[in-house]
Amino acid sequence: MARLTSKDGCDMGALAVLADGPYMPEIPVWFRFSDENPLTLEPYAECGFGDLPPYIEDVIVDELGLKPTEWNALVDERAVYELVDPDRWFSLERFCGQVAARGRRSGPPAACPDCWGTLAACDADGSITGRVGTPHLCLCASLGQVAR
């Protein structure tokens, strides 16, 4: 897969660059592990634990009850769909509500001030997604500046 680079040659990751800037996809309220990871453009089920957005990692740990090493073993064996049906939906409703509630408040000192290290920023004024309070993938994801 070809990687996008900025004018100065920096790797832009999997985020596409459109007309005036990076594409910032909305964080869905519901997702499946067969859905595309916006960081790698591969299905979540094919991505190692460290290549997933933190909000997806939380679902793996909290809802599926897996440790990162257990998830990585399933990915390596291509056995994720033996555990989770590719059409099973998981909710990010609580997480999205938390992102919307924080609005423009700055996060912890060591984390990105926009997403607090979660990769999910809040569109507090609707200028990015067109809807006020909608969580979207943070710009720091494309710049590789995420502090977790």
mmCIF file with all atom_site columns, C-alpha atoms in Angstrom:
data_model
loop_
_atom_site.group_PDB
_atom_site.id
_atom_site.type_symbol
_atom_site.label_atom_id
_atom_site.label_alt_id
_atom_site.label_comp_id
_atom_site.label_asym_id
_atom_site.label_entity_id
_atom_site.label_seq_id
_atom_site.pdbx_PDB_ins_code
_atom_site.Cartn_x
_atom_site.Cartn_y
_atom_site.Cartn_z
_atom_site.occupancy
_atom_site.B_iso_or_equiv
_atom_site.pdbx_formal_charge
_atom_site.auth_seq_id
_atom_site.auth_comp_id
_atom_site.auth_asym_id
_atom_site.auth_atom_id
_atom_site.pdbx_PDB_model_num
ATOM 1   C CA . MET A 1 1   ? 0.000   0.000   0.000  1.00 0.00 ? 1   MET A CA 1
ATOM 2   C CA . ALA A 1 2   ? 1.343   3.442   -0.886 1.00 0.00 ? 2   ALA A CA 1
ATOM 3   C CA . ARG A 1 3   ? 1.850   5.804   2.046  1.00 0.00 ? 3   ARG A CA 1
ATOM 4   C CA . LEU A 1 4   ? 0.846   9.437   1.884  1.00 0.00 ? 4   LEU A CA 1
ATOM 5   C CA . THR A 1 5   ? 3.508   12.001  2.661  1.00 0.00 ? 5   THR A CA 1
ATOM 6   C CA . SER A 1 6   ? 3.333   15.696  3.409  1.00 0.00 ? 6   SER A CA 1
ATOM 7   C CA . LYS A 1 7   ? 5.123   18.362  1.363  1.00 0.00 ? 7   LYS A CA 1
ATOM 8   C CA . ASP A 1 8   ? 8.157   18.038  3.614  1.00 0.00 ? 8   ASP A CA 1
ATOM 9   C CA . GLY A 1 9   ? 8.286   14.250  3.137  1.00 0.00 ? 9   GLY A CA 1
ATOM 10  C CA . CYS A 1 10  ? 6.787   13.252  6.496  1.00 0.00 ? 10  CYS A CA 1
ATOM 11  C CA . ASP A 1 11  ? 4.710   10.073  6.553  1.00 0.00 ? 11  ASP A CA 1
ATOM 12  C CA . MET A 1 12  ? 1.038   11.049  6.941  1.00 0.00 ? 12  MET A CA 1
ATOM 13  C CA . GLY A 1 13  ? -0.045  7.557   7.973  1.00 0.00 ? 13  GLY A CA 1
ATOM 14  C CA . ALA A 1 14  ? -3.237  6.170   6.578  1.00 0.00 ? 14  ALA A CA 1
ATOM 15  C CA . LEU A 1 15  ? -5.162  9.421   6.725  1.00 0.00 ? 15  LEU A CA 1
ATOM 16  C CA . ALA A 1 16  ? -5.878  10.795  3.277  1.00 0.00 ? 16  ALA A CA 1
ATOM 17  C CA . VAL A 1 17  ? -5.120  14.394  2.493  1.00 0.00 ? 17  VAL A CA 1
ATOM 18  C CA . LEU A 1 18  ? -7.996  16.199  0.840  1.00 0.00 ? 18  LEU A CA 1
ATOM 19  C CA . ALA A 1 19  ? -7.991  19.663  -0.756 1.00 0.00 ? 19  ALA A CA 1
ATOM 20  C CA . ASP A 1 20  ? -7.087  21.830  2.249  1.00 0.00 ? 20  ASP A CA 1
ATOM 21  C CA . GLY A 1 21  ? -6.059  19.363  4.909  1.00 0.00 ? 21  GLY A CA 1
ATOM 22  C CA . PRO A 1 22  ? -6.249  15.902  6.403  1.00 0.00 ? 22  PRO A CA 1
ATOM 23  C CA . TYR A 1 23  ? -9.462  13.907  6.347  1.00 0.00 ? 23  TYR A CA 1
ATOM 24  C CA . MET A 1 24  ? -10.758 13.541  9.911  1.00 0.00 ? 24  MET A CA 1
ATOM 25  C CA . PRO A 1 25  ? -13.284 10.681  10.008 1.00 0.00 ? 25  PRO A CA 1
ATOM 26  C CA . GLU A 1 26  ? -16.019 10.700  12.611 1.00 0.00 ? 26  GLU A CA 1
ATOM 27  C CA . ILE A 1 27  ? -15.743 8.188   15.433 1.00 0.00 ? 27  ILE A CA 1
ATOM 28  C CA . PRO A 1 28  ? -18.748 5.868   14.984 1.00 0.00 ? 28  PRO A CA 1
ATOM 29  C CA . VAL A 1 29  ? -21.183 5.214   17.802 1.00 0.00 ? 29  VAL A CA 1
ATOM 30  C CA . TRP A 1 30  ? -21.303 1.559   16.666 1.00 0.00 ? 30  TRP A CA 1
ATOM 31  C CA . PHE A 1 31  ? -18.570 -0.497  14.989 1.00 0.00 ? 31  PHE A CA 1
ATOM 32  C CA . ARG A 1 32  ? -17.714 -4.049  13.916 1.00 0.00 ? 32  ARG A CA 1
ATOM 33  C CA . PHE A 1 33  ? -14.270 -5.629  13.976 1.00 0.00 ? 33  PHE A CA 1
ATOM 34  C CA . SER A 1 34  ? -14.676 -6.074  10.217 1.00 0.00 ? 34  SER A CA 1
ATOM 35  C CA . ASP A 1 35  ? -14.832 -2.261  9.822  1.00 0.00 ? 35  ASP A CA 1
ATOM 36  C CA . GLU A 1 36  ? -11.820 -0.324  8.542  1.00 0.00 ? 36  GLU A CA 1
ATOM 37  C CA . ASN A 1 37  ? -9.318  1.002   11.058 1.00 0.00 ? 37  ASN A CA 1
ATOM 38  C CA . PRO A 1 38  ? -8.778  4.658   10.028 1.00 0.00 ? 38  PRO A CA 1
ATOM 39  C CA . LEU A 1 39  ? -5.149  4.417   11.166 1.00 0.00 ? 39  LEU A CA 1
ATOM 40  C CA . THR A 1 40  ? -4.167  1.486   8.922  1.00 0.00 ? 40  THR A CA 1
ATOM 41  C CA . LEU A 1 41  ? -7.026  1.160   6.394  1.00 0.00 ? 41  LEU A CA 1
ATOM 42  C CA . GLU A 1 42  ? -7.246  -2.552  7.300  1.00 0.00 ? 42  GLU A CA 1
ATOM 43  C CA . PRO A 1 43  ? -10.089 -4.194  9.232  1.00 0.00 ? 43  PRO A CA 1
ATOM 44  C CA . TYR A 1 44  ? -9.729  -3.861  13.006 1.00 0.00 ? 44  TYR A CA 1
ATOM 45  C CA . ALA A 1 45  ? -9.591  -7.682  13.170 1.00 0.00 ? 45  ALA A CA 1
ATOM 46  C CA . GLU A 1 46  ? -6.326  -7.676  11.187 1.00 0.00 ? 46  GLU A CA 1
ATOM 47  C CA . CYS A 1 47  ? -4.560  -5.053  13.326 1.00 0.00 ? 47  CYS A CA 1
ATOM 48  C CA . GLY A 1 48  ? -2.269  -5.671  16.244 1.00 0.00 ? 48  GLY A CA 1
ATOM 49  C CA . PHE A 1 49  ? -3.279  -4.187  19.575 1.00 0.00 ? 49  PHE A CA 1
ATOM 50  C CA . GLY A 1 50  ? -0.852  -1.249  19.310 1.00 0.00 ? 50  GLY A CA 1
ATOM 51  C CA . ASP A 1 51  ? -2.142  -0.348  15.829 1.00 0.00 ? 51  ASP A CA 1
ATOM 52  C CA . LEU A 1 52  ? -5.694  0.210   17.069 1.00 0.00 ? 52  LEU A CA 1
ATOM 53  C CA . PRO A 1 53  ? -7.212  3.441   18.345 1.00 0.00 ? 53  PRO A CA 1
ATOM 54  C CA . PRO A 1 54  ? -7.362  3.407   22.160 1.00 0.00 ? 54  PRO A CA 1
ATOM 55  C CA . TYR A 1 55  ? -11.174 3.342   22.155 1.00 0.00 ? 55  TYR A CA 1
ATOM 56  C CA . ILE A 1 56  ? -11.105 0.048   20.195 1.00 0.00 ? 56  ILE A CA 1
ATOM 57  C CA . GLU A 1 57  ? -8.413  -1.334  22.532 1.00 0.00 ? 57  GLU A CA 1
ATOM 58  C CA . ASP A 1 58  ? -10.763 -0.565  25.442 1.00 0.00 ? 58  ASP A CA 1
ATOM 59  C CA . VAL A 1 59  ? -13.503 -2.707  23.875 1.00 0.00 ? 59  VAL A CA 1
ATOM 60  C CA . ILE A 1 60  ? -11.055 -5.595  23.430 1.00 0.00 ? 60  ILE A CA 1
ATOM 61  C CA . VAL A 1 61  ? -9.964  -5.438  27.066 1.00 0.00 ? 61  VAL A CA 1
ATOM 62  C CA . ASP A 1 62  ? -13.235 -4.441  28.741 1.00 0.00 ? 62  ASP A CA 1
ATOM 63  C CA . GLU A 1 63  ? -15.857 -6.263  26.658 1.00 0.00 ? 63  GLU A CA 1
ATOM 64  C CA . LEU A 1 64  ? -13.977 -9.188  25.146 1.00 0.00 ? 64  LEU A CA 1
ATOM 65  C CA . GLY A 1 65  ? -11.854 -9.692  28.252 1.00 0.00 ? 65  GLY A CA 1
ATOM 66  C CA . LEU A 1 66  ? -8.613  -10.100 26.315 1.00 0.00 ? 66  LEU A CA 1
ATOM 67  C CA . LYS A 1 67  ? -5.115  -8.960  27.180 1.00 0.00 ? 67  LYS A CA 1
ATOM 68  C CA . PRO A 1 68  ? -3.120  -7.213  24.435 1.00 0.00 ? 68  PRO A CA 1
ATOM 69  C CA . THR A 1 69  ? -0.939  -10.321 23.978 1.00 0.00 ? 69  THR A CA 1
ATOM 70  C CA . GLU A 1 70  ? -4.016  -12.516 23.602 1.00 0.00 ? 70  GLU A CA 1
ATOM 71  C CA . TRP A 1 71  ? -5.463  -10.161 20.964 1.00 0.00 ? 71  TRP A CA 1
ATOM 72  C CA . ASN A 1 72  ? -2.150  -10.122 19.072 1.00 0.00 ? 72  ASN A CA 1
ATOM 73  C CA . ALA A 1 73  ? -2.026  -13.932 19.093 1.00 0.00 ? 73  ALA A CA 1
ATOM 74  C CA . LEU A 1 74  ? -5.541  -14.066 17.588 1.00 0.00 ? 74  LEU A CA 1
ATOM 75  C CA . VAL A 1 75  ? -4.523  -11.549 14.903 1.00 0.00 ? 75  VAL A CA 1
ATOM 76  C CA . ASP A 1 76  ? -1.338  -13.499 14.103 1.00 0.00 ? 76  ASP A CA 1
ATOM 77  C CA . GLU A 1 77  ? -3.368  -16.707 13.773 1.00 0.00 ? 77  GLU A CA 1
ATOM 78  C CA . ARG A 1 78  ? -6.094  -14.902 11.789 1.00 0.00 ? 78  ARG A CA 1
ATOM 79  C CA . ALA A 1 79  ? -8.544  -16.218 14.372 1.00 0.00 ? 79  ALA A CA 1
ATOM 80  C CA . VAL A 1 80  ? -10.308 -13.037 15.512 1.00 0.00 ? 80  VAL A CA 1
ATOM 81  C CA . TYR A 1 81  ? -13.500 -13.976 13.693 1.00 0.00 ? 81  TYR A CA 1
ATOM 82  C CA . GLU A 1 82  ? -13.561 -17.303 15.532 1.00 0.00 ? 82  GLU A CA 1
ATOM 83  C CA . LEU A 1 83  ? -14.060 -15.250 18.717 1.00 0.00 ? 83  LEU A CA 1
ATOM 84  C CA . VAL A 1 84  ? -16.108 -12.361 17.319 1.00 0.00 ? 84  VAL A CA 1
ATOM 85  C CA . ASP A 1 85  ? -18.558 -12.602 14.454 1.00 0.00 ? 85  ASP A CA 1
ATOM 86  C CA . PRO A 1 86  ? -17.525 -10.085 11.745 1.00 0.00 ? 86  PRO A CA 1
ATOM 87  C CA . ASP A 1 87  ? -21.101 -8.724  11.727 1.00 0.00 ? 87  ASP A CA 1
ATOM 88  C CA . ARG A 1 88  ? -21.367 -8.268  15.517 1.00 0.00 ? 88  ARG A CA 1
ATOM 89  C CA . TRP A 1 89  ? -21.822 -4.628  16.498 1.00 0.00 ? 89  TRP A CA 1
ATOM 90  C CA . PHE A 1 90  ? -20.107 -3.009  19.489 1.00 0.00 ? 90  PHE A CA 1
ATOM 91  C CA . SER A 1 91  ? -21.162 0.268   21.055 1.00 0.00 ? 91  SER A CA 1
ATOM 92  C CA . LEU A 1 92  ? -18.918 3.284   21.557 1.00 0.00 ? 92  LEU A CA 1
ATOM 93  C CA . GLU A 1 93  ? -21.890 5.344   22.738 1.00 0.00 ? 93  GLU A CA 1
ATOM 94  C CA . ARG A 1 94  ? -20.551 5.912   26.258 1.00 0.00 ? 94  ARG A CA 1
ATOM 95  C CA . PHE A 1 95  ? -17.094 6.827   24.948 1.00 0.00 ? 95  PHE A CA 1
ATOM 96  C CA . CYS A 1 96  ? -18.518 9.206   22.317 1.00 0.00 ? 96  CYS A CA 1
ATOM 97  C CA . GLY A 1 97  ? -20.629 10.851  25.021 1.00 0.00 ? 97  GLY A CA 1
ATOM 98  C CA . GLN A 1 98  ? -17.521 11.378  27.152 1.00 0.00 ? 98  GLN A CA 1
ATOM 99  C CA . VAL A 1 99  ? -15.685 12.962  24.213 1.00 0.00 ? 99  VAL A CA 1
ATOM 100 C CA . ALA A 1 100 ? -18.600 15.290  23.492 1.00 0.00 ? 100 ALA A CA 1
ATOM 101 C CA . ALA A 1 101 ? -18.885 16.246  27.175 1.00 0.00 ? 101 ALA A CA 1
ATOM 102 C CA . ARG A 1 102 ? -15.263 17.376  27.427 1.00 0.00 ? 102 ARG A CA 1
ATOM 103 C CA . GLY A 1 103 ? -15.734 19.846  24.554 1.00 0.00 ? 103 GLY A CA 1
ATOM 104 C CA . ARG A 1 104 ? -12.728 22.148  24.241 1.00 0.00 ? 104 ARG A CA 1
ATOM 105 C CA . ARG A 1 105 ? -11.262 21.579  27.704 1.00 0.00 ? 105 ARG A CA 1
ATOM 106 C CA . SER A 1 106 ? -7.565  20.716  27.640 1.00 0.00 ? 106 SER A CA 1
ATOM 107 C CA . GLY A 1 107 ? -6.553  17.252  28.721 1.00 0.00 ? 107 GLY A CA 1
ATOM 108 C CA . PRO A 1 108 ? -3.743  15.911  30.888 1.00 0.00 ? 108 PRO A CA 1
ATOM 109 C CA . PRO A 1 109 ? -0.334  17.636  30.508 1.00 0.00 ? 109 PRO A CA 1
ATOM 110 C CA . ALA A 1 110 ? 1.449   14.737  28.754 1.00 0.00 ? 110 ALA A CA 1
ATOM 111 C CA . ALA A 1 111 ? -1.368  14.062  26.263 1.00 0.00 ? 111 ALA A CA 1
ATOM 112 C CA . CYS A 1 112 ? -2.550  15.774  23.110 1.00 0.00 ? 112 CYS A CA 1
ATOM 113 C CA . PRO A 1 113 ? -4.661  18.743  24.295 1.00 0.00 ? 113 PRO A CA 1
ATOM 114 C CA . ASP A 1 114 ? -7.374  17.997  21.718 1.00 0.00 ? 114 ASP A CA 1
ATOM 115 C CA . CYS A 1 115 ? -7.914  14.257  22.181 1.00 0.00 ? 115 CYS A CA 1
ATOM 116 C CA . TRP A 1 116 ? -6.329  13.598  25.586 1.00 0.00 ? 116 TRP A CA 1
ATOM 117 C CA . GLY A 1 117 ? -4.401  10.669  24.091 1.00 0.00 ? 117 GLY A CA 1
ATOM 118 C CA . THR A 1 118 ? -7.535  8.814   22.942 1.00 0.00 ? 118 THR A CA 1
ATOM 119 C CA . LEU A 1 119 ? -7.260  9.838   19.247 1.00 0.00 ? 119 LEU A CA 1
ATOM 120 C CA . ALA A 1 120 ? -10.862 11.085  19.522 1.00 0.00 ? 120 ALA A CA 1
ATOM 121 C CA . ALA A 1 121 ? -11.300 14.858  19.522 1.00 0.00 ? 121 ALA A CA 1
ATOM 122 C CA . CYS A 1 122 ? -14.577 16.716  19.930 1.00 0.00 ? 122 CYS A CA 1
ATOM 123 C CA . ASP A 1 123 ? -15.894 18.907  17.133 1.00 0.00 ? 123 ASP A CA 1
ATOM 124 C CA . ALA A 1 124 ? -17.064 21.505  19.645 1.00 0.00 ? 124 ALA A CA 1
ATOM 125 C CA . ASP A 1 125 ? -18.313 23.997  17.051 1.00 0.00 ? 125 ASP A CA 1
ATOM 126 C CA . GLY A 1 126 ? -19.226 21.680  14.157 1.00 0.00 ? 126 GLY A CA 1
ATOM 127 C CA . SER A 1 127 ? -16.516 23.094  11.876 1.00 0.00 ? 127 SER A CA 1
ATOM 128 C CA . ILE A 1 128 ? -14.910 19.711  11.130 1.00 0.00 ? 128 ILE A CA 1
ATOM 129 C CA . THR A 1 129 ? -17.782 17.226  10.858 1.00 0.00 ? 129 THR A CA 1
ATOM 130 C CA . GLY A 1 130 ? -20.666 19.619  10.389 1.00 0.00 ? 130 GLY A CA 1
ATOM 131 C CA . ARG A 1 131 ? -22.252 18.513  13.682 1.00 0.00 ? 131 ARG A CA 1
ATOM 132 C CA . VAL A 1 132 ? -21.546 20.108  17.064 1.00 0.00 ? 132 VAL A CA 1
ATOM 133 C CA . GLY A 1 133 ? -20.092 17.716  19.651 1.00 0.00 ? 133 GLY A CA 1
ATOM 134 C CA . THR A 1 134 ? -19.314 14.929  17.193 1.00 0.00 ? 134 THR A CA 1
ATOM 135 C CA . PRO A 1 135 ? -16.175 12.907  18.033 1.00 0.00 ? 135 PRO A CA 1
ATOM 136 C CA . HIS A 1 136 ? -13.686 12.644  15.180 1.00 0.00 ? 136 HIS A CA 1
ATOM 137 C CA . LEU A 1 137 ? -10.222 11.204  14.655 1.00 0.00 ? 137 LEU A CA 1
ATOM 138 C CA . CYS A 1 138 ? -7.717  13.727  15.997 1.00 0.00 ? 138 CYS A CA 1
ATOM 139 C CA . LEU A 1 139 ? -5.122  15.364  13.777 1.00 0.00 ? 139 LEU A CA 1
ATOM 140 C CA . CYS A 1 140 ? -2.375  14.023  16.058 1.00 0.00 ? 140 CYS A CA 1
ATOM 141 C CA . ALA A 1 141 ? -3.141  10.529  14.692 1.00 0.00 ? 141 ALA A CA 1
ATOM 142 C CA . SER A 1 142 ? -1.843  11.539  11.263 1.00 0.00 ? 142 SER A CA 1
ATOM 143 C CA . LEU A 1 143 ? 1.122   13.406  12.684 1.00 0.00 ? 143 LEU A CA 1
ATOM 144 C CA . GLY A 1 144 ? 2.303   10.541  14.881 1.00 0.00 ? 144 GLY A CA 1
ATOM 145 C CA . GLN A 1 145 ? 2.366   12.778  17.950 1.00 0.00 ? 145 GLN A CA 1
ATOM 146 C CA . VAL A 1 146 ? 0.069   10.740  20.150 1.00 0.00 ? 146 VAL A CA 1
ATOM 147 C CA . ALA A 1 147 ? 1.090   10.523  23.786 1.00 0.00 ? 147 ALA A CA 1
ATOM 148 C CA . ARG A 1 148 ? -0.615  7.574   25.451 1.00 0.00 ? 148 ARG A CA 1
#
